[in-house]
Amino acid sequence: MQAVITADIVNSTKLKPKDFKGLVNDIENMFEAPNRVEFYRGDSFQALIAEGADAYRLMLLARLKAITYSAKERTDIRMGISLGTVNTETGHLGSNLEEIFISSGRTFEKFGKQGSQLLLINCGEEAADFSYGLIARYTDSLLGRISAKQAFAMYHLLSGKSQKEIAALLEKSEPTISEHIKKARFDELKNLLDDFENLTKRIAHGK
């Protein structure tokens, strides 16, 4: 099972040109092979994830990184994630007509009807989509309240760095970093990540 993400950067026009370029480069580097990402219309992009179970972790990394760029206006990423199967060789992602790509685009189009929601996830199975919907709404609730510094700490923690290493990067004490992570409710996001991965792997194996 693969995943397709259709997304755009929220408040990209409020970023300084060098910061916008930096964020785009950061996102491109996250989706390394065997994954792929293509930007279009400047601040919009589509990504193909080789293992669908990895989609939530990559979504978190991208959104946390975007939030770290927040200044006067909050920067984030609006994402529609569709899970399914890619049956053919993929050329240009934006012109692929397989169902998973069409579904991701249609999911993204629903954002105008979803108020402030920035994450939608579906696989086309009613029971699983109900669970994915709960995960998406809870994720938005948690990410919607974190600061840029909290996002920075969580991004690097999710990337595998220790709290000591993060403290050195931010030039803060370890207790301060620990407090950032606690206030951002990282443990709850980690639980959601585990829930997404477990659910997606069960679906992929027909369970």
PDB file of C-alpha atoms in Angstrom:
ATOM      1  CA  MET A   1       0.000   0.000   0.000  1.00  0.00           C
ATOM      2  CA  GLN A   2       1.266   3.447  -0.986  1.00  0.00           C
ATOM      3  CA  ALA A   3       0.132   6.962  -0.079  1.00  0.00           C
ATOM      4  CA  VAL A   4      -0.296  10.143  -2.096  1.00  0.00           C
ATOM      5  CA  ILE A   5      -0.196  13.520  -0.379  1.00  0.00           C
ATOM      6  CA  THR A   6      -1.643  16.625  -2.016  1.00  0.00           C
ATOM      7  CA  ALA A   7      -0.731  19.759  -0.093  1.00  0.00           C
ATOM      8  CA  ASP A   8      -0.087  23.462   0.023  1.00  0.00           C
ATOM      9  CA  ILE A   9       1.818  25.736   2.390  1.00  0.00           C
ATOM     10  CA  VAL A  10      -0.454  27.948   4.491  1.00  0.00           C
ATOM     11  CA  ASN A  11       0.551  31.644   4.593  1.00  0.00           C
ATOM     12  CA  SER A  12       3.473  31.068   2.242  1.00  0.00           C
ATOM     13  CA  THR A  13       3.130  34.633   0.922  1.00  0.00           C
ATOM     14  CA  LYS A  14       3.868  35.941   4.426  1.00  0.00           C
ATOM     15  CA  LEU A  15       7.299  34.297   4.440  1.00  0.00           C
ATOM     16  CA  LYS A  16      10.452  36.106   3.426  1.00  0.00           C
ATOM     17  CA  PRO A  17      11.728  34.786   0.050  1.00  0.00           C
ATOM     18  CA  LYS A  18      14.761  33.120   1.642  1.00  0.00           C
ATOM     19  CA  ASP A  19      12.568  31.442   4.270  1.00  0.00           C
ATOM     20  CA  PHE A  20      10.110  30.210   1.649  1.00  0.00           C
ATOM     21  CA  LYS A  21      12.966  28.774  -0.399  1.00  0.00           C
ATOM     22  CA  GLY A  22      14.412  27.192   2.738  1.00  0.00           C
ATOM     23  CA  LEU A  23      11.089  25.540   3.627  1.00  0.00           C
ATOM     24  CA  VAL A  24      10.642  24.182   0.088  1.00  0.00           C
ATOM     25  CA  ASN A  25      14.168  22.731   0.189  1.00  0.00           C
ATOM     26  CA  ASP A  26      13.482  21.193   3.599  1.00  0.00           C
ATOM     27  CA  ILE A  27      10.311  19.520   2.312  1.00  0.00           C
ATOM     28  CA  GLU A  28      12.044  18.227  -0.822  1.00  0.00           C
ATOM     29  CA  ASN A  29      14.789  16.696   1.320  1.00  0.00           C
ATOM     30  CA  MET A  30      12.253  14.915   3.550  1.00  0.00           C
ATOM     31  CA  PHE A  31      10.732  12.937   0.690  1.00  0.00           C
ATOM     32  CA  GLU A  32      13.899  11.172  -0.383  1.00  0.00           C
ATOM     33  CA  ALA A  33      13.932   8.007  -2.511  1.00  0.00           C
ATOM     34  CA  PRO A  34      12.045   5.737  -2.781  1.00  0.00           C
ATOM     35  CA  ASN A  35       9.529   8.533  -2.076  1.00  0.00           C
ATOM     36  CA  ARG A  36       8.975  11.409  -4.499  1.00  0.00           C
ATOM     37  CA  VAL A  37       7.740  14.990  -4.255  1.00  0.00           C
ATOM     38  CA  GLU A  38       6.936  17.593  -6.918  1.00  0.00           C
ATOM     39  CA  PHE A  39       6.097  21.264  -6.323  1.00  0.00           C
ATOM     40  CA  TYR A  40       3.705  23.159  -8.576  1.00  0.00           C
ATOM     41  CA  ARG A  41       2.120  26.633  -8.485  1.00  0.00           C
ATOM     42  CA  GLY A  42       4.904  27.717  -6.148  1.00  0.00           C
ATOM     43  CA  ASP A  43       3.586  26.667  -2.746  1.00  0.00           C
ATOM     44  CA  SER A  44       1.649  23.497  -3.636  1.00  0.00           C
ATOM     45  CA  PHE A  45       3.100  20.009  -3.873  1.00  0.00           C
ATOM     46  CA  GLN A  46       2.238  16.374  -4.357  1.00  0.00           C
ATOM     47  CA  ALA A  47       4.173  13.448  -2.901  1.00  0.00           C
ATOM     48  CA  LEU A  48       4.163   9.712  -3.490  1.00  0.00           C
ATOM     49  CA  ILE A  49       5.037   7.636  -0.423  1.00  0.00           C
ATOM     50  CA  ALA A  50       6.330   4.148  -1.217  1.00  0.00           C
ATOM     51  CA  GLU A  51       5.134   2.704   2.101  1.00  0.00           C
ATOM     52  CA  GLY A  52       1.744   4.082   3.123  1.00  0.00           C
ATOM     53  CA  ALA A  53       2.481   3.495   6.804  1.00  0.00           C
ATOM     54  CA  ASP A  54       5.231   6.160   6.563  1.00  0.00           C
ATOM     55  CA  ALA A  55       2.819   8.895   5.443  1.00  0.00           C
ATOM     56  CA  TYR A  56       1.830  10.144   8.891  1.00  0.00           C
ATOM     57  CA  ARG A  57       5.428  10.471  10.090  1.00  0.00           C
ATOM     58  CA  LEU A  58       6.363  12.424   6.957  1.00  0.00           C
ATOM     59  CA  MET A  59       3.256  14.590   7.351  1.00  0.00           C
ATOM     60  CA  LEU A  60       4.272  15.386  10.940  1.00  0.00           C
ATOM     61  CA  LEU A  61       7.846  16.227   9.968  1.00  0.00           C
ATOM     62  CA  ALA A  62       6.714  18.534   7.159  1.00  0.00           C
ATOM     63  CA  ARG A  63       4.114  20.346   9.259  1.00  0.00           C
ATOM     64  CA  LEU A  64       6.408  20.720  12.267  1.00  0.00           C
ATOM     65  CA  LYS A  65       9.147  22.099  10.029  1.00  0.00           C
ATOM     66  CA  ALA A  66       6.688  24.568   8.473  1.00  0.00           C
ATOM     67  CA  ILE A  67       5.556  25.778  11.892  1.00  0.00           C
ATOM     68  CA  THR A  68       9.171  26.535  12.843  1.00  0.00           C
ATOM     69  CA  TYR A  69       9.165  29.162  10.076  1.00  0.00           C
ATOM     70  CA  SER A  70       6.218  31.017  11.651  1.00  0.00           C
ATOM     71  CA  ALA A  71       6.754  34.715  12.318  1.00  0.00           C
ATOM     72  CA  LYS A  72       3.920  37.268  12.503  1.00  0.00           C
ATOM     73  CA  GLU A  73       1.662  34.853  10.640  1.00  0.00           C
ATOM     74  CA  ARG A  74       1.539  31.152  11.431  1.00  0.00           C
ATOM     75  CA  THR A  75       3.002  28.880   8.754  1.00  0.00           C
ATOM     76  CA  ASP A  76       1.620  25.364   8.368  1.00  0.00           C
ATOM     77  CA  ILE A  77       0.769  22.863   5.637  1.00  0.00           C
ATOM     78  CA  ARG A  78      -2.681  21.763   4.498  1.00  0.00           C
ATOM     79  CA  MET A  79      -2.554  18.074   3.505  1.00  0.00           C
ATOM     80  CA  GLY A  80      -4.877  15.525   1.966  1.00  0.00           C
ATOM     81  CA  ILE A  81      -3.538  11.973   2.314  1.00  0.00           C
ATOM     82  CA  SER A  82      -4.990   9.070   0.295  1.00  0.00           C
ATOM     83  CA  LEU A  83      -3.900   5.480   0.789  1.00  0.00           C
ATOM     84  CA  GLY A  84      -4.107   2.840  -1.913  1.00  0.00           C
ATOM     85  CA  THR A  85      -2.134   1.096  -4.624  1.00  0.00           C
ATOM     86  CA  VAL A  86      -0.101   2.464  -7.529  1.00  0.00           C
ATOM     87  CA  ASN A  87      -0.283  -0.030 -10.380  1.00  0.00           C
ATOM     88  CA  THR A  88       1.875   1.596 -13.035  1.00  0.00           C
ATOM     89  CA  GLU A  89       5.174   3.416 -13.433  1.00  0.00           C
ATOM     90  CA  THR A  90       4.673   6.978 -12.272  1.00  0.00           C
ATOM     91  CA  GLY A  91       5.916   9.770 -14.477  1.00  0.00           C
ATOM     92  CA  HIS A  92       4.866  13.294 -13.606  1.00  0.00           C
ATOM     93  CA  LEU A  93       2.872  12.997 -10.377  1.00  0.00           C
ATOM     94  CA  GLY A  94       0.451  15.788 -11.218  1.00  0.00           C
ATOM     95  CA  SER A  95      -0.700  14.121 -14.461  1.00  0.00           C
ATOM     96  CA  ASN A  96      -1.100  10.599 -13.056  1.00  0.00           C
ATOM     97  CA  LEU A  97      -4.711   9.398 -13.459  1.00  0.00           C
ATOM     98  CA  GLU A  98      -4.632   6.400 -11.147  1.00  0.00           C
ATOM     99  CA  GLU A  99      -7.390   6.331  -8.546  1.00  0.00           C
ATOM    100  CA  ILE A 100      -5.106   7.049  -5.592  1.00  0.00           C
ATOM    101  CA  PHE A 101      -3.926  10.314  -7.196  1.00  0.00           C
ATOM    102  CA  ILE A 102      -7.462  11.359  -8.121  1.00  0.00           C
ATOM    103  CA  SER A 103      -8.645  10.496  -4.604  1.00  0.00           C
ATOM    104  CA  SER A 104      -5.902  12.588  -3.015  1.00  0.00           C
ATOM    105  CA  GLY A 105      -6.866  15.577  -5.163  1.00  0.00           C
ATOM    106  CA  ARG A 106     -10.545  15.174  -4.298  1.00  0.00           C
ATOM    107  CA  THR A 107      -9.684  14.888  -0.621  1.00  0.00           C
ATOM    108  CA  PHE A 108      -7.704  18.118  -0.862  1.00  0.00           C
ATOM    109  CA  GLU A 109     -10.641  19.877  -2.527  1.00  0.00           C
ATOM    110  CA  LYS A 110     -12.758  19.200   0.589  1.00  0.00           C
ATOM    111  CA  PHE A 111     -10.746  21.647   2.678  1.00  0.00           C
ATOM    112  CA  GLY A 112     -12.981  24.557   1.716  1.00  0.00           C
ATOM    113  CA  LYS A 113     -15.819  22.764   3.500  1.00  0.00           C
ATOM    114  CA  GLN A 114     -13.796  21.729   6.558  1.00  0.00           C
ATOM    115  CA  GLY A 115     -13.287  25.072   8.284  1.00  0.00           C
ATOM    116  CA  SER A 116      -9.903  25.277   9.970  1.00  0.00           C
ATOM    117  CA  GLN A 117      -8.996  21.619   9.466  1.00  0.00           C
ATOM    118  CA  LEU A 118      -5.593  21.131   7.831  1.00  0.00           C
ATOM    119  CA  LEU A 119      -5.391  17.341   7.611  1.00  0.00           C
ATOM    120  CA  LEU A 120      -7.653  14.819   5.890  1.00  0.00           C
ATOM    121  CA  ILE A 121      -6.880  11.105   5.487  1.00  0.00           C
ATOM    122  CA  ASN A 122      -8.754   8.389   3.600  1.00  0.00           C
ATOM    123  CA  CYS A 123      -8.348   4.939   2.082  1.00  0.00           C
ATOM    124  CA  GLY A 124     -11.861   4.366   0.689  1.00  0.00           C
ATOM    125  CA  GLU A 125     -12.907   1.855   3.368  1.00  0.00           C
ATOM    126  CA  GLU A 126     -15.682   3.263   5.554  1.00  0.00           C
ATOM    127  CA  ALA A 127     -14.619   1.795   8.906  1.00  0.00           C
ATOM    128  CA  ALA A 128     -10.947   2.659   8.419  1.00  0.00           C
ATOM    129  CA  ASP A 129     -11.769   6.158   7.157  1.00  0.00           C
ATOM    130  CA  PHE A 130     -13.714   6.808  10.357  1.00  0.00           C
ATOM    131  CA  SER A 131     -10.565   5.988  12.344  1.00  0.00           C
ATOM    132  CA  TYR A 132      -8.379   8.036  10.012  1.00  0.00           C
ATOM    133  CA  GLY A 133     -10.778  10.942  10.466  1.00  0.00           C
ATOM    134  CA  LEU A 134     -10.389  10.791  14.240  1.00  0.00           C
ATOM    135  CA  ILE A 135      -6.605  10.677  13.904  1.00  0.00           C
ATOM    136  CA  ALA A 136      -6.636  13.683  11.544  1.00  0.00           C
ATOM    137  CA  ARG A 137      -8.861  15.838  13.754  1.00  0.00           C
ATOM    138  CA  TYR A 138      -6.884  15.017  16.900  1.00  0.00           C
ATOM    139  CA  THR A 139      -3.649  15.779  15.069  1.00  0.00           C
ATOM    140  CA  ASP A 140      -4.951  19.196  13.997  1.00  0.00           C
ATOM    141  CA  SER A 141      -6.033  19.897  17.565  1.00  0.00           C
ATOM    142  CA  LEU A 142      -2.542  19.175  18.899  1.00  0.00           C
ATOM    143  CA  LEU A 143      -0.527  20.905  16.160  1.00  0.00           C
ATOM    144  CA  GLY A 144      -2.807  23.931  16.155  1.00  0.00           C
ATOM    145  CA  ARG A 145      -1.661  25.016  19.604  1.00  0.00           C
ATOM    146  CA  ILE A 146       2.107  24.529  19.507  1.00  0.00           C
ATOM    147  CA  SER A 147       4.669  27.325  19.223  1.00  0.00           C
ATOM    148  CA  ALA A 148       7.528  27.554  16.728  1.00  0.00           C
ATOM    149  CA  LYS A 149      10.056  26.605  19.432  1.00  0.00           C
ATOM    150  CA  GLN A 150       7.968  23.615  20.501  1.00  0.00           C
ATOM    151  CA  ALA A 151       7.688  22.557  16.849  1.00  0.00           C
ATOM    152  CA  PHE A 152      11.463  22.834  16.479  1.00  0.00           C
ATOM    153  CA  ALA A 153      12.045  20.555  19.469  1.00  0.00           C
ATOM    154  CA  MET A 154       9.419  18.043  18.328  1.00  0.00           C
ATOM    155  CA  TYR A 155      10.727  17.990  14.757  1.00  0.00           C
ATOM    156  CA  HIS A 156      14.222  17.067  15.874  1.00  0.00           C
ATOM    157  CA  LEU A 157      12.971  14.581  18.462  1.00  0.00           C
ATOM    158  CA  LEU A 158      10.906  12.846  15.774  1.00  0.00           C
ATOM    159  CA  SER A 159      13.992  12.920  13.524  1.00  0.00           C
ATOM    160  CA  GLY A 160      15.939  10.917  16.098  1.00  0.00           C
ATOM    161  CA  LYS A 161      17.868  13.567  18.013  1.00  0.00           C
ATOM    162  CA  SER A 162      18.164  13.413  21.795  1.00  0.00           C
ATOM    163  CA  GLN A 163      16.908  16.150  24.107  1.00  0.00           C
ATOM    164  CA  LYS A 164      20.540  16.974  24.869  1.00  0.00           C
ATOM    165  CA  GLU A 165      21.265  17.504  21.164  1.00  0.00           C
ATOM    166  CA  ILE A 166      18.125  19.628  20.743  1.00  0.00           C
ATOM    167  CA  ALA A 167      19.115  21.733  23.760  1.00  0.00           C
ATOM    168  CA  ALA A 168      22.476  22.437  22.111  1.00  0.00           C
ATOM    169  CA  LEU A 169      20.794  23.429  18.838  1.00  0.00           C
ATOM    170  CA  LEU A 170      18.459  25.867  20.609  1.00  0.00           C
ATOM    171  CA  GLU A 171      21.087  26.946  23.129  1.00  0.00           C
ATOM    172  CA  LYS A 172      18.675  26.084  25.938  1.00  0.00           C
ATOM    173  CA  SER A 173      18.855  23.792  28.946  1.00  0.00           C
ATOM    174  CA  GLU A 174      17.636  20.200  28.768  1.00  0.00           C
ATOM    175  CA  PRO A 175      14.856  20.919  31.321  1.00  0.00           C
ATOM    176  CA  THR A 176      13.608  23.723  29.030  1.00  0.00           C
ATOM    177  CA  ILE A 177      13.514  21.347  26.052  1.00  0.00           C
ATOM    178  CA  SER A 178      11.759  18.726  28.170  1.00  0.00           C
ATOM    179  CA  GLU A 179       9.145  21.334  29.104  1.00  0.00           C
ATOM    180  CA  HIS A 180       8.659  22.323  25.438  1.00  0.00           C
ATOM    181  CA  ILE A 181       8.042  18.686  24.526  1.00  0.00           C
ATOM    182  CA  LYS A 182       5.697  18.105  27.458  1.00  0.00           C
ATOM    183  CA  LYS A 183       3.618  21.227  26.778  1.00  0.00           C
ATOM    184  CA  ALA A 184       3.372  20.286  23.089  1.00  0.00           C
ATOM    185  CA  ARG A 185       2.018  16.873  24.140  1.00  0.00           C
ATOM    186  CA  PHE A 186       4.522  14.971  22.062  1.00  0.00           C
ATOM    187  CA  ASP A 187       3.559  11.655  23.666  1.00  0.00           C
ATOM    188  CA  GLU A 188       0.020  12.035  22.315  1.00  0.00           C
ATOM    189  CA  LEU A 189       1.306  12.719  18.801  1.00  0.00           C
ATOM    190  CA  LYS A 190       3.567   9.680  19.096  1.00  0.00           C
ATOM    191  CA  ASN A 191       0.516   7.588  20.054  1.00  0.00           C
ATOM    192  CA  LEU A 192      -1.320   8.876  16.973  1.00  0.00           C
ATOM    193  CA  LEU A 193       1.690   7.990  14.830  1.00  0.00           C
ATOM    194  CA  ASP A 194       1.640   4.448  16.223  1.00  0.00           C
ATOM    195  CA  ASP A 195      -2.138   4.190  15.683  1.00  0.00           C
ATOM    196  CA  PHE A 196      -1.816   5.324  12.054  1.00  0.00           C
ATOM    197  CA  GLU A 197       1.032   2.931  11.304  1.00  0.00           C
ATOM    198  CA  ASN A 198      -0.739  -0.039  12.913  1.00  0.00           C
ATOM    199  CA  LEU A 199      -4.049   0.672  11.170  1.00  0.00           C
ATOM    200  CA  THR A 200      -2.394   1.164   7.779  1.00  0.00           C
ATOM    201  CA  LYS A 201      -0.347  -2.025   8.070  1.00  0.00           C
ATOM    202  CA  ARG A 202      -3.485  -4.016   8.999  1.00  0.00           C
ATOM    203  CA  ILE A 203      -5.312  -2.667   5.950  1.00  0.00           C
ATOM    204  CA  ALA A 204      -2.317  -3.392   3.708  1.00  0.00           C
ATOM    205  CA  HIS A 205      -2.303  -7.006   4.891  1.00  0.00           C
ATOM    206  CA  GLY A 206      -6.084  -7.388   4.512  1.00  0.00           C
ATOM    207  CA  LYS A 207      -6.810  -7.662   8.234  1.00  0.00           C
TER     208      LYS A 207
END
